[in-house]
Amino acid sequence: MPNTTKYENDMHQILFSAEQIGQRVAELGAQISADYEGKNLLMLSVLKGSVVFMADLMRSVTIPAEIEFMAVSSYGAGTQSSGVVKIIKDIDIPLEGKDLLLVEDILDSGKTLAYLKELLAGRNPASIHIVTLLDKPARRAVDIQPDYTGFTLPDEFIVGYGLDYAELYRNLPYIGVLKPEVYSN
Ligand code: IMP
Ligand code: MG
């Protein structure tokens, strides 16, 4: 049975369609292009969750931009933050003079990004800001705010468009909520 069939059977509700996401990402790209005009924009994607968002967002940015990737892990296979951030892949370029834009899939407790922002600020970029496709402000455990947000969400665990549950569902083109029984299997 192809994966798409399993995926569709597992889905409780679609929150944002591919079209809705595409439109919002285009708006974010236009805003970022205007704000970073004349700056040294470096878009830093936090793998793996933000890879789909990054790929779309960077193509809707119309000014010169560099890209880099970091990989961190803050969750195990479950749906709750462990609170422990592990750097799996770091960047190896100097950040001095760069206008750093952290590209995140979702801001949940905020622990991952708070840790990353502090680590990267220590490397003296010219500026450091955050764009997140999704924000769950009700879940925030630390004091961190995104500078650009795609969509604000209630406290629900979602998958698709890069976001996973137990490393699956990242390749869905839309964002949705899984049926409760999928999590307990
Ligand atoms: P935070 O440190 O709690 O803000 O967690 C950030 C990371 O947790 C994200 O980059 C995601 O990998 C993961 N995460 C948080 N909420 C969700 C969700 O609803 N679905 C899938 N992954 C999530
Ligand atoms: Mg994850």
mmCIF file of C-alpha atoms and ligand atoms in Angstrom, residues 46 49 74-75 79 81 85 104-113 136 139 153 156-159 163-165 170, ligand 1:
data_model
loop_
_atom_site.group_PDB
_atom_site.id
_atom_site.type_symbol
_atom_site.label_atom_id
_atom_site.label_comp_id
_atom_site.label_asym_id
_atom_site.label_seq_id
_atom_site.Cartn_x
_atom_site.Cartn_y
_atom_site.Cartn_z
ATOM 1 C CA VAL A 46 17.055 24.391 11.494
ATOM 2 C CA GLY A 49 11.573 20.191 10.358
ATOM 3 C CA SER A 74 15.013 18.463 20.969
ATOM 4 C CA TYR A 75 12.461 15.692 20.811
ATOM 5 C CA THR A 79 5.259 14.626 21.235
ATOM 6 C CA SER A 81 9.880 18.375 24.514
ATOM 7 C CA VAL A 85 18.894 20.456 22.789
ATOM 8 C CA GLU A 104 12.095 27.461 11.998
ATOM 9 C CA ASP A 105 9.156 25.194 11.327
ATOM 10 C CA ILE A 106 7.427 25.642 14.666
ATOM 11 C CA LEU A 107 7.905 27.513 17.908
ATOM 12 C CA ASP A 108 6.483 25.395 20.699
ATOM 13 C CA SER A 109 8.057 25.594 24.168
ATOM 14 C CA GLY A 110 10.692 27.836 22.571
ATOM 15 C CA LYS A 111 13.496 25.987 24.307
ATOM 16 C CA THR A 112 15.197 24.900 21.086
ATOM 17 C CA LEU A 113 15.260 28.369 19.570
ATOM 18 C CA LYS A 136 1.994 27.828 19.444
ATOM 19 C CA ARG A 139 2.969 26.363 24.920
ATOM 20 C CA LEU A 153 -1.899 27.627 16.289
ATOM 21 C CA GLU A 156 -2.331 20.797 19.125
ATOM 22 C CA PHE A 157 0.308 18.440 17.792
ATOM 23 C CA ILE A 158 0.475 18.753 14.023
ATOM 24 C CA VAL A 159 2.329 17.078 11.170
ATOM 25 C CA LEU A 163 6.866 18.434 10.639
ATOM 26 C CA ASP A 164 7.021 14.867 11.858
ATOM 27 C CA TYR A 165 5.532 12.443 14.266
ATOM 28 C CA ARG A 170 7.225 15.209 6.875
HETATM 29 P P1 IMP B 1 10.418 23.646 21.234
HETATM 30 O O1 IMP B 1 11.850 23.593 21.666
HETATM 31 O O2 IMP B 1 9.512 23.057 22.278
HETATM 32 O O3 IMP B 1 9.977 25.017 20.787
HETATM 33 O O4 IMP B 1 10.275 22.613 20.043
HETATM 34 C C1 IMP B 1 10.625 22.918 18.761
HETATM 35 C C2 IMP B 1 10.673 21.652 17.931
HETATM 36 O O5 IMP B 1 9.770 20.676 18.426
HETATM 37 C C3 IMP B 1 10.235 21.917 16.524
HETATM 38 O O6 IMP B 1 11.305 22.335 15.709
HETATM 39 C C4 IMP B 1 9.664 20.582 16.109
HETATM 40 O O7 IMP B 1 10.677 19.718 15.636
HETATM 41 C C5 IMP B 1 9.110 20.007 17.388
HETATM 42 N N1 IMP B 1 7.648 20.252 17.509
HETATM 43 C C6 IMP B 1 7.015 21.082 18.348
HETATM 44 N N2 IMP B 1 5.680 21.042 18.188
HETATM 45 C C7 IMP B 1 5.463 20.162 17.173
HETATM 46 C C8 IMP B 1 4.256 19.698 16.511
HETATM 47 O O8 IMP B 1 3.109 20.096 16.782
HETATM 48 N N3 IMP B 1 4.461 18.775 15.524
HETATM 49 C C9 IMP B 1 5.692 18.315 15.152
HETATM 50 N N4 IMP B 1 6.838 18.728 15.746
HETATM 51 C C10 IMP B 1 6.726 19.642 16.754
#
